[in-house]
């Protein structure tokens, strides 16, 4: 049975067809939501809401876009809605950003990073190293304040434009860029430490 | 930004630089600083790679987690319980 057939049957209310239609994409949907919410239980709830929304809106689905792309957007929106309705996320601090480096009072750097060239070539990493680096990245994402993680995920993983993120999150574009910058700096610092540790 | 910004000022503006939101003069000052400061240039090169590295390490099509299957089961159960009687299926 083709995906078009499944869409047609699911749109008519067939639960089995809906299950068969979304099953190949569950990993994609869940991980997209998880990256935004940073919590597996919340991601499960948000995915359940998203799937209900997809099922409900399926009769109106236009085949102009791919089903998976359309459904993925519904999932990301469900994650953002869930985030908005949930007040227990970690607040961000606008204190000094440690990953930026150390400076003297004139603002000149004090670190010795010129000797540490960022020479990660991920394609050349062995599977075990890649797995370690991936774990490090996940920890770094998890450690970010919620507002920064969401911006980083939408901009750098989901490839949204800064303007779209600003509109969706109801923030100024400059705020989005600032949060993106802080997120990137902190992730870079985490990965740098990991790579430095691996090399030493 | 000053004509000769400090390392701190440069590092604070690197995402604005890559996003193309700096003025021509700010962009020029920052590029000049990166040319003469190896530490900030290394920092910049690393920062520029972060999105690419993250996309490589976290590809979108990962295997479904148990929670995803439970979410689907929950959605179908909820749908079954709240379906309008006129719906087919």
Tab-separated table of C-alpha atoms in Angstrom:
chain	number	residue	atom	x	y	z
A	1	UNK	CA	0.000	0.000	0.000
A	2	UNK	CA	1.423	3.408	-0.925
A	3	UNK	CA	1.712	6.387	1.379
A	4	UNK	CA	-1.019	8.122	-0.626
A	5	UNK	CA	-3.356	5.184	0.058
A	6	UNK	CA	-2.536	5.326	3.770
A	7	UNK	CA	-3.154	9.078	3.857
A	8	UNK	CA	-6.509	8.614	2.178
A	9	UNK	CA	-7.603	5.854	4.546
A	10	UNK	CA	-6.274	7.622	7.649
A	11	UNK	CA	-8.035	10.829	6.588
A	12	UNK	CA	-11.244	8.795	6.508
A	13	UNK	CA	-10.624	7.823	10.143
A	14	UNK	CA	-8.822	4.481	9.808
A	15	UNK	CA	-6.589	4.201	12.895
A	16	UNK	CA	-4.584	1.265	11.550
A	17	UNK	CA	-3.780	3.209	8.397
A	18	UNK	CA	-2.763	6.197	10.518
A	19	UNK	CA	-0.445	4.018	12.594
A	20	UNK	CA	1.145	2.573	9.480
A	21	UNK	CA	1.451	6.056	7.974
A	22	UNK	CA	3.290	7.692	10.884
A	23	UNK	CA	5.301	4.726	12.186
A	24	UNK	CA	8.282	5.219	9.820
A	25	UNK	CA	8.607	8.824	11.019
A	26	UNK	CA	8.154	8.389	14.760
A	27	UNK	CA	11.885	8.621	15.429
A	28	UNK	CA	12.137	11.799	13.374
A	29	UNK	CA	9.142	13.357	15.125
A	30	UNK	CA	10.137	12.323	18.641
A	31	UNK	CA	13.729	13.470	18.354
A	32	UNK	CA	12.720	16.801	16.836
A	33	UNK	CA	10.400	17.443	19.759
A	34	UNK	CA	12.880	16.115	22.320
A	35	UNK	CA	15.573	18.544	21.185
A	36	UNK	CA	13.260	21.452	21.834
A	37	UNK	CA	11.854	20.269	25.160
A	38	UNK	CA	14.942	18.487	26.499
A	39	UNK	CA	12.850	16.044	28.509
A	40	UNK	CA	11.699	12.626	27.322
A	41	UNK	CA	8.438	12.519	29.279
A	42	UNK	CA	7.455	15.971	28.021
A	43	UNK	CA	8.451	14.953	24.503
A	44	UNK	CA	6.195	11.906	24.708
A	45	UNK	CA	3.239	14.055	25.796
A	46	UNK	CA	3.931	16.657	23.121
A	47	UNK	CA	4.267	13.950	20.452
A	48	UNK	CA	0.956	12.449	21.505
A	49	UNK	CA	-0.671	15.883	21.127
A	50	UNK	CA	1.025	16.337	17.770
A	51	UNK	CA	-0.146	12.953	16.485
A	52	UNK	CA	-3.699	13.754	17.511
A	53	UNK	CA	-3.405	17.045	15.645
A	54	UNK	CA	-2.027	15.324	12.575
A	55	UNK	CA	-4.809	12.743	12.622
A	56	UNK	CA	-7.412	15.460	13.006
A	57	UNK	CA	-5.995	17.738	10.308
A	58	UNK	CA	-5.197	14.985	7.818
A	59	UNK	CA	-8.372	15.526	5.744
A	60	UNK	CA	-7.094	19.034	5.029
A	61	UNK	CA	-3.566	17.906	4.123
A	62	UNK	CA	-2.571	19.198	0.707
A	63	UNK	CA	-0.321	16.866	-1.236
A	64	UNK	CA	1.710	19.853	-2.419
A	65	UNK	CA	4.241	19.091	0.326
A	66	UNK	CA	5.522	15.732	1.530
A	67	UNK	CA	3.507	14.197	4.328
A	68	UNK	CA	6.588	13.788	6.528
A	69	UNK	CA	7.570	17.475	6.119
A	70	UNK	CA	4.065	18.670	6.896
A	71	UNK	CA	3.701	16.348	9.880
A	72	UNK	CA	7.161	17.303	11.173
A	73	UNK	CA	6.169	20.968	11.204
A	74	UNK	CA	3.065	20.049	13.187
A	75	UNK	CA	5.340	18.262	15.686
A	76	UNK	CA	7.721	21.212	16.048
A	77	UNK	CA	4.764	23.533	16.580
A	78	UNK	CA	3.337	21.125	19.160
A	79	UNK	CA	6.684	21.194	20.992
A	80	UNK	CA	6.713	24.997	20.985
A	81	UNK	CA	3.110	25.092	22.228
A	82	UNK	CA	3.960	22.611	24.963
A	83	UNK	CA	6.966	24.681	25.957
A	84	UNK	CA	4.881	27.839	26.146
A	85	UNK	CA	2.299	26.219	28.388
A	86	UNK	CA	4.918	24.784	30.717
A	87	UNK	CA	6.541	27.202	33.153
A	88	UNK	CA	9.126	24.938	34.731
A	89	UNK	CA	11.888	25.355	32.174
A	90	UNK	CA	15.319	26.565	33.192
A	91	UNK	CA	15.812	30.301	33.058
A	92	UNK	CA	18.841	31.762	31.379
A	93	UNK	CA	21.470	33.820	33.079
A	94	UNK	CA	22.958	36.769	31.251
A	95	UNK	CA	26.107	36.652	33.362
A	96	UNK	CA	29.575	36.358	31.919
A	97	UNK	CA	29.767	33.677	29.281
A	98	UNK	CA	32.574	31.297	30.327
A	99	UNK	CA	33.100	29.794	26.881
A	100	UNK	CA	34.008	33.188	25.485
A	101	UNK	CA	37.485	32.960	27.041
A	102	UNK	CA	39.364	34.938	29.652
A	103	UNK	CA	40.288	38.579	29.140
A	104	UNK	CA	42.355	41.255	30.830
A	105	UNK	CA	40.720	44.531	31.849
A	106	UNK	CA	41.225	45.979	28.380
A	107	UNK	CA	39.351	43.045	26.837
A	108	UNK	CA	42.422	41.369	25.348
A	109	UNK	CA	42.324	37.591	25.494
A	110	UNK	CA	44.347	35.738	28.119
A	111	UNK	CA	43.838	32.229	26.820
A	112	UNK	CA	46.325	30.216	24.857
A	113	UNK	CA	43.936	28.804	22.360
A	114	UNK	CA	45.975	29.790	19.357
A	115	UNK	CA	47.779	26.511	19.858
A	116	UNK	CA	44.503	24.628	19.833
A	117	UNK	CA	43.197	24.767	16.327
A	118	UNK	CA	39.618	23.578	16.056
A	119	UNK	CA	40.394	20.675	13.856
A	120	UNK	CA	37.402	18.419	14.270
A	121	UNK	CA	36.775	16.507	11.126
A	122	UNK	CA	33.670	14.588	12.104
A	123	UNK	CA	33.560	12.581	8.928
A	124	UNK	CA	36.915	11.107	9.863
A	125	UNK	CA	35.832	10.101	13.367
A	126	UNK	CA	35.589	6.451	14.271
A	127	UNK	CA	32.162	5.299	15.401
A	128	UNK	CA	33.148	5.179	19.083
A	129	UNK	CA	34.574	8.689	19.000
A	130	UNK	CA	31.575	9.962	17.137
A	131	UNK	CA	29.334	8.405	19.741
A	132	UNK	CA	31.298	10.086	22.565
A	133	UNK	CA	31.192	13.435	20.822
A	134	UNK	CA	27.478	13.028	20.213
A	135	UNK	CA	26.926	12.286	23.896
A	136	UNK	CA	28.946	15.380	24.769
A	137	UNK	CA	26.807	17.460	22.417
A	138	UNK	CA	23.600	16.105	23.940
A	139	UNK	CA	24.887	16.986	27.418
A	140	UNK	CA	25.798	20.461	26.197
A	141	UNK	CA	22.319	20.918	24.733
A	142	UNK	CA	20.773	19.662	27.939
A	143	UNK	CA	22.837	22.115	30.005
A	144	UNK	CA	21.684	25.125	27.995
A	145	UNK	CA	18.966	27.371	29.365
A	146	UNK	CA	15.689	26.581	27.654
A	147	UNK	CA	15.482	29.849	25.686
A	148	UNK	CA	18.950	29.283	24.215
A	149	UNK	CA	18.428	25.611	23.415
A	150	UNK	CA	15.199	26.284	21.534
A	151	UNK	CA	16.818	28.969	19.418
A	152	UNK	CA	19.848	26.775	18.708
A	153	UNK	CA	17.693	23.792	17.742
A	154	UNK	CA	15.430	25.798	15.463
A	155	UNK	CA	18.257	27.740	13.797
A	156	UNK	CA	21.120	25.272	13.592
A	157	UNK	CA	19.383	21.878	13.542
A	158	UNK	CA	16.035	22.703	11.945
A	159	UNK	CA	17.447	25.426	9.681
A	160	UNK	CA	14.749	28.004	10.424
A	161	UNK	CA	15.577	31.613	9.597
A	162	UNK	CA	16.263	34.011	12.450
A	163	UNK	CA	13.219	36.042	11.402
A	164	UNK	CA	10.923	33.002	11.497
A	165	UNK	CA	12.202	32.055	14.952
A	166	UNK	CA	11.730	35.615	16.190
A	167	UNK	CA	8.154	35.641	14.895
A	168	UNK	CA	7.317	32.210	16.264
A	169	UNK	CA	8.801	32.847	19.705
A	170	UNK	CA	7.612	36.445	19.815
A	171	UNK	CA	11.126	37.769	20.393
A	172	UNK	CA	13.185	40.482	18.732
A	173	UNK	CA	15.563	39.178	16.063
A	174	UNK	CA	18.459	40.691	18.032
A	175	UNK	CA	17.441	38.644	21.085
A	176	UNK	CA	17.309	35.497	18.969
A	177	UNK	CA	20.802	36.188	17.627
A	178	UNK	CA	22.132	36.864	21.118
A	179	UNK	CA	20.696	33.606	22.439
A	180	UNK	CA	21.966	31.729	19.425
A	181	UNK	CA	25.427	33.157	20.008
A	182	UNK	CA	25.460	32.195	23.679
A	183	UNK	CA	24.281	28.691	22.819
A	184	UNK	CA	26.936	28.233	20.136
A	185	UNK	CA	29.697	29.529	22.409
A	186	UNK	CA	28.747	27.157	25.210
A	187	UNK	CA	28.431	24.185	22.874
A	188	UNK	CA	31.756	24.998	21.305
A	189	UNK	CA	33.336	25.149	24.754
A	190	UNK	CA	31.912	21.742	25.734
A	191	UNK	CA	33.048	20.128	22.501
A	192	UNK	CA	36.452	21.823	22.690
A	193	UNK	CA	37.075	20.484	26.169
A	194	UNK	CA	36.060	17.036	25.004
A	195	UNK	CA	38.339	17.139	21.992
A	196	UNK	CA	41.188	18.631	23.975
A	197	UNK	CA	40.774	15.876	26.562
A	198	UNK	CA	40.809	13.272	23.852
A	199	UNK	CA	43.988	14.651	22.359
A	200	UNK	CA	45.889	14.892	25.645
B	1	UNK	CA	31.905	48.753	18.009
B	2	UNK	CA	35.216	50.618	18.138
B	3	UNK	CA	37.473	50.843	15.099
B	4	UNK	CA	39.923	48.607	16.957
B	5	UNK	CA	37.680	46.343	19.042
B	6	UNK	CA	39.029	44.213	21.860
B	7	UNK	CA	39.092	40.411	21.734
B	8	UNK	CA	36.071	40.318	24.031
B	9	UNK	CA	34.084	42.695	21.835
B	10	UNK	CA	34.958	40.693	18.748
B	11	UNK	CA	33.980	37.361	20.299
B	12	UNK	CA	30.693	38.795	21.509
B	13	UNK	CA	29.722	39.813	17.986
B	14	UNK	CA	30.755	36.799	15.910
B	15	UNK	CA	27.237	35.463	15.407
B	16	UNK	CA	26.058	38.928	14.373
B	17	UNK	CA	28.961	38.841	11.928
B	18	UNK	CA	28.013	35.469	10.409
B	19	UNK	CA	24.331	36.468	10.365
B	20	UNK	CA	25.265	39.547	8.341
B	21	UNK	CA	23.777	42.131	10.691
B	22	UNK	CA	26.872	44.262	11.305
B	23	UNK	CA	27.414	47.554	9.559
B	24	UNK	CA	30.100	47.793	6.907
B	25	UNK	CA	32.477	49.525	9.342
B	26	UNK	CA	31.854	46.983	12.097
B	27	UNK	CA	32.382	44.129	9.669
B	28	UNK	CA	35.645	45.641	8.486
B	29	UNK	CA	36.896	46.172	12.062
B	30	UNK	CA	36.032	42.621	12.984
B	31	UNK	CA	37.654	41.115	9.897
B	32	UNK	CA	40.795	43.099	10.512
B	33	UNK	CA	40.916	41.874	14.112
B	34	UNK	CA	40.523	38.261	12.977
B	35	UNK	CA	43.410	38.743	10.572
B	36	UNK	CA	45.801	39.880	13.262
B	37	UNK	CA	44.590	37.821	16.269
B	38	UNK	CA	45.224	34.102	15.917
B	39	UNK	CA	43.340	33.240	19.134
B	40	UNK	CA	40.158	35.016	18.063
B	41	UNK	CA	40.459	33.590	14.568
B	42	UNK	CA	40.713	30.054	15.996
B	43	UNK	CA	37.731	30.820	18.201
B	44	UNK	CA	35.800	32.063	15.180
B	45	UNK	CA	36.628	29.025	13.047
B	46	UNK	CA	35.442	26.738	15.835
B	47	UNK	CA	32.242	28.692	16.377
B	48	UNK	CA	31.481	28.619	12.664
B	49	UNK	CA	31.716	24.828	12.663
B	50	UNK	CA	29.311	24.295	15.562
B	51	UNK	CA	26.069	24.168	13.486
B	52	UNK	CA	27.618	21.815	10.961
B	53	UNK	CA	29.072	19.525	13.628
B	54	UNK	CA	25.748	19.495	15.488
B	55	UNK	CA	23.809	18.550	12.348
B	56	UNK	CA	26.326	15.812	11.610
B	57	UNK	CA	26.182	14.359	15.121
B	58	UNK	CA	22.400	14.636	15.451
B	59	UNK	CA	20.920	13.592	12.112
B	60	UNK	CA	17.125	13.911	11.952
B	61	UNK	CA	16.269	10.339	10.980
B	62	UNK	CA	17.066	8.445	14.174
B	63	UNK	CA	15.380	5.218	15.297
B	64	UNK	CA	12.177	5.695	17.246
B	65	UNK	CA	12.370	5.686	21.003
B	66	UNK	CA	10.013	3.603	23.152
B	67	UNK	CA	8.295	6.809	24.162
B	68	UNK	CA	7.407	7.505	20.525
B	69	UNK	CA	5.556	4.199	20.243
B	70	UNK	CA	3.775	4.926	23.517
B	71	UNK	CA	2.795	8.366	22.250
B	72	UNK	CA	1.291	6.800	19.127
B	73	UNK	CA	-0.588	4.234	21.196
B	74	UNK	CA	-1.835	7.020	23.478
B	75	UNK	CA	-2.948	9.145	20.531
B	76	UNK	CA	-4.842	6.246	18.950
B	77	UNK	CA	-6.449	5.362	22.272
B	78	UNK	CA	-7.458	8.974	22.850
B	79	UNK	CA	-8.771	9.214	19.325
B	80	UNK	CA	-10.812	6.023	19.783
B	81	UNK	CA	-12.299	7.308	23.016
B	82	UNK	CA	-13.210	10.731	21.651
B	83	UNK	CA	-14.161	9.929	18.082
B	84	UNK	CA	-17.374	11.406	16.828
B	85	UNK	CA	-19.999	8.673	16.271
B	86	UNK	CA	-20.517	9.710	12.638
B	87	UNK	CA	-16.856	9.083	11.776
B	88	UNK	CA	-16.008	6.061	9.718
B	89	UNK	CA	-13.141	3.664	10.288
